[in-house]
Tab-separated table of C-alpha atoms and ligand atoms in Angstrom:
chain	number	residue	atom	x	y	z
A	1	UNK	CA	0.000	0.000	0.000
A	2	UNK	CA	1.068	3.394	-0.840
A	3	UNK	CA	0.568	6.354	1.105
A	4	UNK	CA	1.228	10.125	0.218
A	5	UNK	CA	2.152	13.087	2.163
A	6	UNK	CA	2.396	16.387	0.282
A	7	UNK	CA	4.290	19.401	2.071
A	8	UNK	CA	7.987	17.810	3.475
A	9	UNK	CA	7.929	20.885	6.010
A	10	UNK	CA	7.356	20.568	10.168
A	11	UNK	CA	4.233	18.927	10.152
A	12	UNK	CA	4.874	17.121	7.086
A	13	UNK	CA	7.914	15.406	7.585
A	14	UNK	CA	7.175	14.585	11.350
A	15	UNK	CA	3.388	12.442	10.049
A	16	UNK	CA	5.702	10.553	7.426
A	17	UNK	CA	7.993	9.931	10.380
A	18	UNK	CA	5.819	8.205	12.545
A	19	UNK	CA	4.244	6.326	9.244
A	20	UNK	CA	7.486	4.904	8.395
A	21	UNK	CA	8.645	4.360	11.789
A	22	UNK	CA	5.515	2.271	12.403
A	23	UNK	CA	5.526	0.409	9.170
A	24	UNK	CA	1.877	1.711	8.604
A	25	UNK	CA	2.670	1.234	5.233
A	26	UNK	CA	5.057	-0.611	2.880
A	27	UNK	CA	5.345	2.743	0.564
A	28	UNK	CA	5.589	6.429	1.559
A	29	UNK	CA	5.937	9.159	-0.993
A	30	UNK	CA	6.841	12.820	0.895
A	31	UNK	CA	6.031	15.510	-2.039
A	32	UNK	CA	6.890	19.666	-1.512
A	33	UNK	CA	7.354	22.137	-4.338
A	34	UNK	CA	10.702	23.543	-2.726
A	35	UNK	CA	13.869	22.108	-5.008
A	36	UNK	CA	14.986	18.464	-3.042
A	37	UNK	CA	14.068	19.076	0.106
A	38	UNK	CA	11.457	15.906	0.256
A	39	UNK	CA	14.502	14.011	-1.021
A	40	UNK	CA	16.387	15.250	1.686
A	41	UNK	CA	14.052	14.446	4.389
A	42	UNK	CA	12.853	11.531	2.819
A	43	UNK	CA	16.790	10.046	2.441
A	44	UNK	CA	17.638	11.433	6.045
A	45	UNK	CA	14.323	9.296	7.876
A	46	UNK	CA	15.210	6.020	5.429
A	47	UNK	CA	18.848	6.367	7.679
A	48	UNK	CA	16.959	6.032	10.821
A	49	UNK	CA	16.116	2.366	9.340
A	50	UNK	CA	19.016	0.371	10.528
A	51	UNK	CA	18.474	2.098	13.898
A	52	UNK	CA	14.941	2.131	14.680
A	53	UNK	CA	14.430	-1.367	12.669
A	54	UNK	CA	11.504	-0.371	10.206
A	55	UNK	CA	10.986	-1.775	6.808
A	56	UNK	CA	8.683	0.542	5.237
A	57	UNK	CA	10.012	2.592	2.521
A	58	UNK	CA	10.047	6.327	1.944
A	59	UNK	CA	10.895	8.194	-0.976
A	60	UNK	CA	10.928	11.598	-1.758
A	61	UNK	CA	9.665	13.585	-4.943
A	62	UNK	CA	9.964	17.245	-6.074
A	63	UNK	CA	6.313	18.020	-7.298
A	64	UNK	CA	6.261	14.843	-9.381
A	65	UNK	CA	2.352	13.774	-8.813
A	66	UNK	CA	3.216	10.618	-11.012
A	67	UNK	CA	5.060	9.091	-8.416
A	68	UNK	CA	1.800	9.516	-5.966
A	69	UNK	CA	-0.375	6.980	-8.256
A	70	UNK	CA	-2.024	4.855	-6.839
A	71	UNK	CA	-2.034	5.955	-3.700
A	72	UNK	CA	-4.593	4.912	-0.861
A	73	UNK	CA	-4.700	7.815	1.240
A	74	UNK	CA	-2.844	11.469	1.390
A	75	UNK	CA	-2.107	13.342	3.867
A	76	UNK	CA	-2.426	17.108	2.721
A	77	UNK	CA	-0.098	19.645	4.665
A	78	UNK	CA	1.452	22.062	2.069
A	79	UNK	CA	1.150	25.901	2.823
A	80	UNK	CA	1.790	28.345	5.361
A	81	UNK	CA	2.189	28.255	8.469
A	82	UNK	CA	0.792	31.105	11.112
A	83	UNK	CA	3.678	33.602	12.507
A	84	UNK	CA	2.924	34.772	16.564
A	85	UNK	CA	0.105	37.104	16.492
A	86	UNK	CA	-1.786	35.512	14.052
A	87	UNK	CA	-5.111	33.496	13.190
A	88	UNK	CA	-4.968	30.713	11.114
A	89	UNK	CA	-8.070	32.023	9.568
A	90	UNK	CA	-5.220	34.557	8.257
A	91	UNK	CA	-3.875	31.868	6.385
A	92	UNK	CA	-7.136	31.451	3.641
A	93	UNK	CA	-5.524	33.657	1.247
A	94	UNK	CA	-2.555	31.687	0.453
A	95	UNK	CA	-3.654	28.425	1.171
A	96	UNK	CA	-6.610	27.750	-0.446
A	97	UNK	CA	-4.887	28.017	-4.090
A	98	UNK	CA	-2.061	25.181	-3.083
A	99	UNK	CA	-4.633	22.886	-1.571
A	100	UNK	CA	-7.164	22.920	-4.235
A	101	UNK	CA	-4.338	22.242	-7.169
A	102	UNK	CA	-2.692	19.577	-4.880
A	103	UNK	CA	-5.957	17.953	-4.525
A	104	UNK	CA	-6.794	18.289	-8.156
A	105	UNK	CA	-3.110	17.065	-9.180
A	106	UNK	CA	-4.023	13.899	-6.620
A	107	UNK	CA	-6.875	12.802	-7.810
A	108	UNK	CA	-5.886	13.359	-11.117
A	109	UNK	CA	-3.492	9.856	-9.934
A	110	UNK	CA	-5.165	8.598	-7.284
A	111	UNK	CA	-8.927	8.115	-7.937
A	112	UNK	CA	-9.994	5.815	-5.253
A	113	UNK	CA	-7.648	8.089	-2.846
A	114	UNK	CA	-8.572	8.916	0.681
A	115	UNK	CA	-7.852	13.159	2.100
A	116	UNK	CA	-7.035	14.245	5.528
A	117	UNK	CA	-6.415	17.481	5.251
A	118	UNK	CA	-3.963	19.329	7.328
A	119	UNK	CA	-3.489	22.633	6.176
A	120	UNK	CA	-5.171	25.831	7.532
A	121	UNK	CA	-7.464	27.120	8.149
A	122	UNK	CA	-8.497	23.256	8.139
A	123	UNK	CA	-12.193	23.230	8.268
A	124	UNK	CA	-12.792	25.587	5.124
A	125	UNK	CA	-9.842	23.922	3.573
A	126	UNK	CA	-11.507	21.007	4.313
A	127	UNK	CA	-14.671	21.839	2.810
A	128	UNK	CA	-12.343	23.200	-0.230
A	129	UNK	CA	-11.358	20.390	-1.070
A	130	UNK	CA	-14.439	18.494	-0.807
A	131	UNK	CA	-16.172	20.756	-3.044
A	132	UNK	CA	-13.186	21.067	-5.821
A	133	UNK	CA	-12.515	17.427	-5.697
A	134	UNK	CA	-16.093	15.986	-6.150
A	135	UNK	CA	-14.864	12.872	-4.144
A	136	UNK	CA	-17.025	11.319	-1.932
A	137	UNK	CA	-18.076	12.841	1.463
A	138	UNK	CA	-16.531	9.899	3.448
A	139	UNK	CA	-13.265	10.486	1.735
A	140	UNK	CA	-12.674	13.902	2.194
A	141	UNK	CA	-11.431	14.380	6.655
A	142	UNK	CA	-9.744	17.196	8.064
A	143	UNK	CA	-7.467	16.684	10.886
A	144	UNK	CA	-8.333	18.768	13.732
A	145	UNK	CA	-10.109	17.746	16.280
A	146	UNK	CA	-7.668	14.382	17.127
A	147	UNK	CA	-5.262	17.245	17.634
A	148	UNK	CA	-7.224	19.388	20.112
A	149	UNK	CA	-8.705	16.242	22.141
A	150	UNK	CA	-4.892	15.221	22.912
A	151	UNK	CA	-4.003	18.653	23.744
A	152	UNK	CA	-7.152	18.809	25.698
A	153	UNK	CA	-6.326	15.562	27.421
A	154	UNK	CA	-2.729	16.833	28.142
A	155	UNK	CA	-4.284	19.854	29.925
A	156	UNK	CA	-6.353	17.575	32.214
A	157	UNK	CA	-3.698	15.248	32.568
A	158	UNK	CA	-1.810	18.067	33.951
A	159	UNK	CA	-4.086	19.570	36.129
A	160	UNK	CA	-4.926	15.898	37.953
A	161	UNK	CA	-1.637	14.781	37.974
A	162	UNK	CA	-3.260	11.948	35.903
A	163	UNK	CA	-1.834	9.238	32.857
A	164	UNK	CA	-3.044	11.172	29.848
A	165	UNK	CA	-3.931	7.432	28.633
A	166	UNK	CA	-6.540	7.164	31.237
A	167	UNK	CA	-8.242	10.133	30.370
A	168	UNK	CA	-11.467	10.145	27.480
A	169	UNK	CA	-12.011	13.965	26.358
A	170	UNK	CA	-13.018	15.116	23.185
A	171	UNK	CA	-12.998	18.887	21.643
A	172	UNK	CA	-15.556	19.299	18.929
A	173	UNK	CA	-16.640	22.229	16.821
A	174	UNK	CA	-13.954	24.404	14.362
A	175	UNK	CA	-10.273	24.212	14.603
A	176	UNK	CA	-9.649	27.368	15.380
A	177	UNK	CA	-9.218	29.619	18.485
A	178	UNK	CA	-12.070	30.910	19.299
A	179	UNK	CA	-14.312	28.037	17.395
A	180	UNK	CA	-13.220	25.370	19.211
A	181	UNK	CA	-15.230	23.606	21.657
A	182	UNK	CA	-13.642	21.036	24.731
A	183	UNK	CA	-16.274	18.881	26.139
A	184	UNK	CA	-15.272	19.507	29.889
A	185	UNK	CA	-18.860	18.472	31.268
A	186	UNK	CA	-18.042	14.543	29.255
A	187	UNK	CA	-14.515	14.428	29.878
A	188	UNK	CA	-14.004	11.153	31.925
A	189	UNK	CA	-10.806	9.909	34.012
A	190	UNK	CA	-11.550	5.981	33.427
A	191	UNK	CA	-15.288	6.235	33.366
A	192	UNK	CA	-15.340	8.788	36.174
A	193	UNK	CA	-16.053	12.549	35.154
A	194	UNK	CA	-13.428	14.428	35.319
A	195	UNK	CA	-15.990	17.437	36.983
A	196	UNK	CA	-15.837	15.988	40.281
A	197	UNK	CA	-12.510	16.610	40.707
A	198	UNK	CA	-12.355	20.425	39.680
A	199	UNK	CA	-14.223	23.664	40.549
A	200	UNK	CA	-15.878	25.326	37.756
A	201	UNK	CA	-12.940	27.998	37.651
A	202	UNK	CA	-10.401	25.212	36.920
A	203	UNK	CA	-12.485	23.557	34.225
A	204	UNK	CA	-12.886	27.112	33.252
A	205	UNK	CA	-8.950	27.393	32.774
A	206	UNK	CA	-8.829	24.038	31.293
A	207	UNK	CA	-10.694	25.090	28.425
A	208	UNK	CA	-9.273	28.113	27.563
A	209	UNK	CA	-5.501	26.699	27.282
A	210	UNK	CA	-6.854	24.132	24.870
A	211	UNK	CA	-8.647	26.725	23.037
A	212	UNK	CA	-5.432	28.472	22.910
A	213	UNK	CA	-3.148	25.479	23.092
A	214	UNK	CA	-2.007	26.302	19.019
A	215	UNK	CA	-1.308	30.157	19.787
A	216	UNK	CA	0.445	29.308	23.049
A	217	UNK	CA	2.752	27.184	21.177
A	218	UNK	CA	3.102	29.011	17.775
A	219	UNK	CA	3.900	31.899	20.777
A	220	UNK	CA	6.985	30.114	22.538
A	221	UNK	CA	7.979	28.655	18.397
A	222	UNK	CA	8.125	31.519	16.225
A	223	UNK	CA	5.644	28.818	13.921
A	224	UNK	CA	3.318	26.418	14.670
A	225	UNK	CA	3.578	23.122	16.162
A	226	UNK	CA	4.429	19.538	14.756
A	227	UNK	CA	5.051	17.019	17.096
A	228	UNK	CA	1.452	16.513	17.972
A	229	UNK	CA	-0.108	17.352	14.619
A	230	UNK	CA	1.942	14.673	13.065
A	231	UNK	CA	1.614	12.484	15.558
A	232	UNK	CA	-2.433	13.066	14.979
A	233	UNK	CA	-2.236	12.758	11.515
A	234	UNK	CA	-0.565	9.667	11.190
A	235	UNK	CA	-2.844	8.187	14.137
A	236	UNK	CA	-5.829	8.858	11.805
A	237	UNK	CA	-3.514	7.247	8.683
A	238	UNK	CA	-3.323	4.413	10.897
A	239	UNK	CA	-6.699	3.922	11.468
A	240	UNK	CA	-7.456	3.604	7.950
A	241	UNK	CA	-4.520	1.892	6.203
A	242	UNK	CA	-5.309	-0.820	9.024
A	243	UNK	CA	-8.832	-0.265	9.081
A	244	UNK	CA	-9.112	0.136	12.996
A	245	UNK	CA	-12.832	1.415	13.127
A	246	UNK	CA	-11.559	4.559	16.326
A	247	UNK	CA	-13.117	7.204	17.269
A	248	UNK	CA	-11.736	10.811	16.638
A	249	UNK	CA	-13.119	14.026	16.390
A	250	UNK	CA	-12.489	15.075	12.245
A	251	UNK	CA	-13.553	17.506	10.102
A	252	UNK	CA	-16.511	15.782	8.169
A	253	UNK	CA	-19.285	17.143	5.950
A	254	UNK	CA	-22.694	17.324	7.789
A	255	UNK	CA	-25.802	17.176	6.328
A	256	UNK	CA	-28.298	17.756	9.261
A	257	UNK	CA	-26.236	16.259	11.593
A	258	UNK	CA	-25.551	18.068	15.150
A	259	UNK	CA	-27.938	20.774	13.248
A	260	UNK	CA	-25.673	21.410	10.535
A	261	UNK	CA	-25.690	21.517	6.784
A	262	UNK	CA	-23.500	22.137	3.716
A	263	UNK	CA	-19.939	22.559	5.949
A	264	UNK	CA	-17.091	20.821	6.824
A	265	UNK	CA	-16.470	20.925	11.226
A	266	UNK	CA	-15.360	18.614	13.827
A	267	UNK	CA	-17.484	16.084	15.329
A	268	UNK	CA	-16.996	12.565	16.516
A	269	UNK	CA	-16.253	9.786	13.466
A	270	UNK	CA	-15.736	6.410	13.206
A	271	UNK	CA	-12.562	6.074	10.694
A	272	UNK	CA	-11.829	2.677	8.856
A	273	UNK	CA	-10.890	2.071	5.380
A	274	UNK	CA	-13.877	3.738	4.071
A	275	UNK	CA	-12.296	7.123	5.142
A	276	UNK	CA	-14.952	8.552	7.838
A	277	UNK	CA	-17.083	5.836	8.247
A	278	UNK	CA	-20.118	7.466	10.544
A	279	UNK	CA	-20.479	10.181	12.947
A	280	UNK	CA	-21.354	9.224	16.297
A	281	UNK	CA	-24.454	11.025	17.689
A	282	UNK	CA	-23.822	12.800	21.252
A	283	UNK	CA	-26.036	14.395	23.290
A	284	UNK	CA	-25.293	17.644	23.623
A	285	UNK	CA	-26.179	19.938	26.644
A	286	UNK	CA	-28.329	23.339	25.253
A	287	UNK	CA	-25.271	25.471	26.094
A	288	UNK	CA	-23.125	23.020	24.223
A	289	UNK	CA	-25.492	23.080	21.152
A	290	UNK	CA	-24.944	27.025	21.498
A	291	UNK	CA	-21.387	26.738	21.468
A	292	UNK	CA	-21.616	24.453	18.090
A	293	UNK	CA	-24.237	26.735	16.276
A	294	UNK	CA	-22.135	29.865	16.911
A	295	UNK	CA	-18.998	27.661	16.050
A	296	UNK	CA	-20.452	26.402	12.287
A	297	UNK	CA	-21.836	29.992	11.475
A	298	UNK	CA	-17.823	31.095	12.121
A	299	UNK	CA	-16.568	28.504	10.166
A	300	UNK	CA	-19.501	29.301	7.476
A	301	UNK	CA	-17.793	32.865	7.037
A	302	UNK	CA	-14.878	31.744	6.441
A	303	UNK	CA	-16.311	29.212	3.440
A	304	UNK	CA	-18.163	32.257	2.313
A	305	UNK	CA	-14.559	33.705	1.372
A	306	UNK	CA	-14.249	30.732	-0.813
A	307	UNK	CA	-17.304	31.957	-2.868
A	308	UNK	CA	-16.607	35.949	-2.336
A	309	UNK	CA	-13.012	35.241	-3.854
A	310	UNK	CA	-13.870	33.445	-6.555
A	311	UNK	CA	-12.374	29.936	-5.807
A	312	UNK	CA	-15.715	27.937	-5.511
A	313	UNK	CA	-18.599	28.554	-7.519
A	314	UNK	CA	-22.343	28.470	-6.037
B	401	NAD	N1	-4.895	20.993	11.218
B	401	NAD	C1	-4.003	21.074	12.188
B	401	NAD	O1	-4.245	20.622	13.305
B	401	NAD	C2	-2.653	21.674	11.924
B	401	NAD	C3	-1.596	21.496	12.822
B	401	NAD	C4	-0.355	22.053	12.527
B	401	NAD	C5	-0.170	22.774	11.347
B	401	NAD	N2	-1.213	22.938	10.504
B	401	NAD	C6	-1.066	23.630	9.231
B	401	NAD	O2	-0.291	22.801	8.362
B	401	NAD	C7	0.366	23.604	7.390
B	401	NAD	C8	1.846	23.239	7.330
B	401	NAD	O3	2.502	23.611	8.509
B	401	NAD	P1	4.078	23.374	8.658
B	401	NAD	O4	4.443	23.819	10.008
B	401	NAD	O5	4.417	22.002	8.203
B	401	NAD	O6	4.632	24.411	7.576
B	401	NAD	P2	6.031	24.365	6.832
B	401	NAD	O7	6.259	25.711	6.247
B	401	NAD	O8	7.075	23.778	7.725
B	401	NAD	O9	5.784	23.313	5.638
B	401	NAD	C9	4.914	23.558	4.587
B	401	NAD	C10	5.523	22.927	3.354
B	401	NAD	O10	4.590	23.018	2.275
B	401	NAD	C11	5.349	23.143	1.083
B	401	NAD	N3	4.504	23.619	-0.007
B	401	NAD	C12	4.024	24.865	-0.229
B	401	NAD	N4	3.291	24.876	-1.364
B	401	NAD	C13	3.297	23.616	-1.838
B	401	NAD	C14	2.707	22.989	-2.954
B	401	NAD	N5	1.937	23.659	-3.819
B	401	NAD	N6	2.921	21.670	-3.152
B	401	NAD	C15	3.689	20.961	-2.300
B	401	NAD	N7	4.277	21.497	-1.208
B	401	NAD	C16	4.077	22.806	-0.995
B	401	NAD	C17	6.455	24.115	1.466
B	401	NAD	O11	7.541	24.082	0.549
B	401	NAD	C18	6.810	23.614	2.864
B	401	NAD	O12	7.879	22.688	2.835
B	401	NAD	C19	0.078	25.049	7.809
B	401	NAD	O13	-0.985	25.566	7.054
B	401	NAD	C20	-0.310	24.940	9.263
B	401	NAD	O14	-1.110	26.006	9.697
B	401	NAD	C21	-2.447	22.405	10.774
B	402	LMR	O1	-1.828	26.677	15.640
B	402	LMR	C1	-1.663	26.558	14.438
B	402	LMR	O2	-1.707	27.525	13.662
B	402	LMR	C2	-1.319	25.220	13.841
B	402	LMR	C3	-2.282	24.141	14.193
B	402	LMR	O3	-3.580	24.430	13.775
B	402	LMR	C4	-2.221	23.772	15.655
B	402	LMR	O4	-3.268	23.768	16.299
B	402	LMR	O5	-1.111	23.456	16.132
């Protein structure tokens, strides 16, 4: 099986490098537009072989789409990244011309592909490439939301002095920081809720550094984090290539679902080797429901640029 990841840079390099270092695949092609620099990533991780004791393979292409075919799944993360100080909503104006011709250049390969989409702003980029792609729904996931719940579950973690493996916490809602929304009120430390261990301020705190757990670290960076995006992408690779049938919170398209139509927002998914399989229904409380409404009509501005500038057509 081959897998793709276009855009060699942080995030990039770091979701190849925990494909190939967990033999999710026999076949990884790293793709960026910048002169060699997959090849030099790609020949620098292959060295880590004989040292970490892999067998996958990974090879690395400049722009060369013909080396992608065939591929089962890609892993989208090509663009830019935000600077301190900035939104990733910031980010529309560059971004959404290299993901729509990378997903057009993929497909144009890879047919039957699967898309998690990385870049940002994810959710409209998500919905992007839905829309200019004409694939599926079920094929089409942005990565988001696996990313928040960890960083969410880190937070607790922290604040209990508890195994972040113990803990079940999901963030639903946009990936952004202010659309985001942690589910403190379902958050669980093996089956017990995390609430009756905290004060309502604490939760309160909680939630905000998750909401702001990108911006804190793009802050201390200079540019935004990798570690746990790739680590999140390649989680949700995994879970297809090996069809696993977890839960994560994605980026999916909804058509009634949680109240929502026509957009692309986080919300939990089943994801096997159909891509997103199903969303999970939750009961939400009517502040929670609040949260998400005001949450999708963000996001919806942001897909409204799409039509505003041009790149989608009603
Ligand atoms: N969804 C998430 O949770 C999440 C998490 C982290 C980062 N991101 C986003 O992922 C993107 C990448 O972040 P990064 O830190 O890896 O940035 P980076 O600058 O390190 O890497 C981006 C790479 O994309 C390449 N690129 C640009 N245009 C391309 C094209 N047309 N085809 C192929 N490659 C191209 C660049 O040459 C560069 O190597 C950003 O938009 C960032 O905001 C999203
Ligand atoms: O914060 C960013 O801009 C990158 C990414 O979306 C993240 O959450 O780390």
């Amino acid at each position: 099986m081959k897998i793709t990841v276009v855009g060699a840079g942080a995030v990039g390099a770091t979701t190849a490098d925990n494909l190939v270092r967990r033999n999710v695949a026999e076949e990884i092609v790293l793709l960026d537009i910048k002169e060699g620099f997959a090849e030099g990533k790609a020949q620098d991780m292959m060295q880590t072989a004989a040292l970490l004791g892999f067998e996958s393979h990974i090879k690395g292409v400049t722009n060369d789409y013909q080396a992608t075919a065939g591929s089962a799944v890609a892993v989208i993360t090509s663009g830019i990244p935000r600077k301190p100080g900035m939104t990733r909503e910031e980010l529309i104006g560059t971004n959404a011309g290299i993901v729509k011709s990378v997903v057009e250049n993929l497909i144009k390969h890879s047919p039957d592909i699967i898309i998690l989409i990385v870049s940002n702003p994810m959710d409209t980029m998500t919905y992007l490439a839905l829309k200019t792609s004409g694939l599926p729904k079920n094929r089409i996931i942005g990565m988001g939301g696996a990313l928040d719940s960890a960083r969410f579950k880190y937070q607790i973690s922290d604040k209990l002095n508890a195994s972040a493996n113990d803990l079940n916490a999901i963030v639903i809602g946009g990936h952004g920081d202010t659309t985001m929304i942690p589910l403190i009120k379902h958050a669980t430390w093996n089956s017990v809720k995390v609430s009756s261990f905290l004060t309502e301020e604490e939760e309160g705190e909680i939630v905000k550094k998750t909401m702001v757990g990108g911006a804190t670290l793009t802050a201390l960076i200079g540019t935004s984090a990798w570690y746990a995006p790739g680590a999140a992408a390649a989680a949700m690779v995994e879970s297809i290539v090996k069809n696993q049938n977890k839960l994560f919170t994605a980026s999916v398209f909804l058509e009634g679902e949680f109240g929502q139509e026509d957009i692309n927002i986080g919300v939990p998914v089943i994801i096997n080797n159909k891509g997103w399989d199903r969303i999970v229904p939750m009961e939400l409380s009517d502040k929670e429901q609040e949260l998400f409404a005001a949450s999708a009509d963000a996001v919806r501005k942001m897909n409204d640029v799409l039509y505003d500038e041009g790149i989608l057509k009603k």
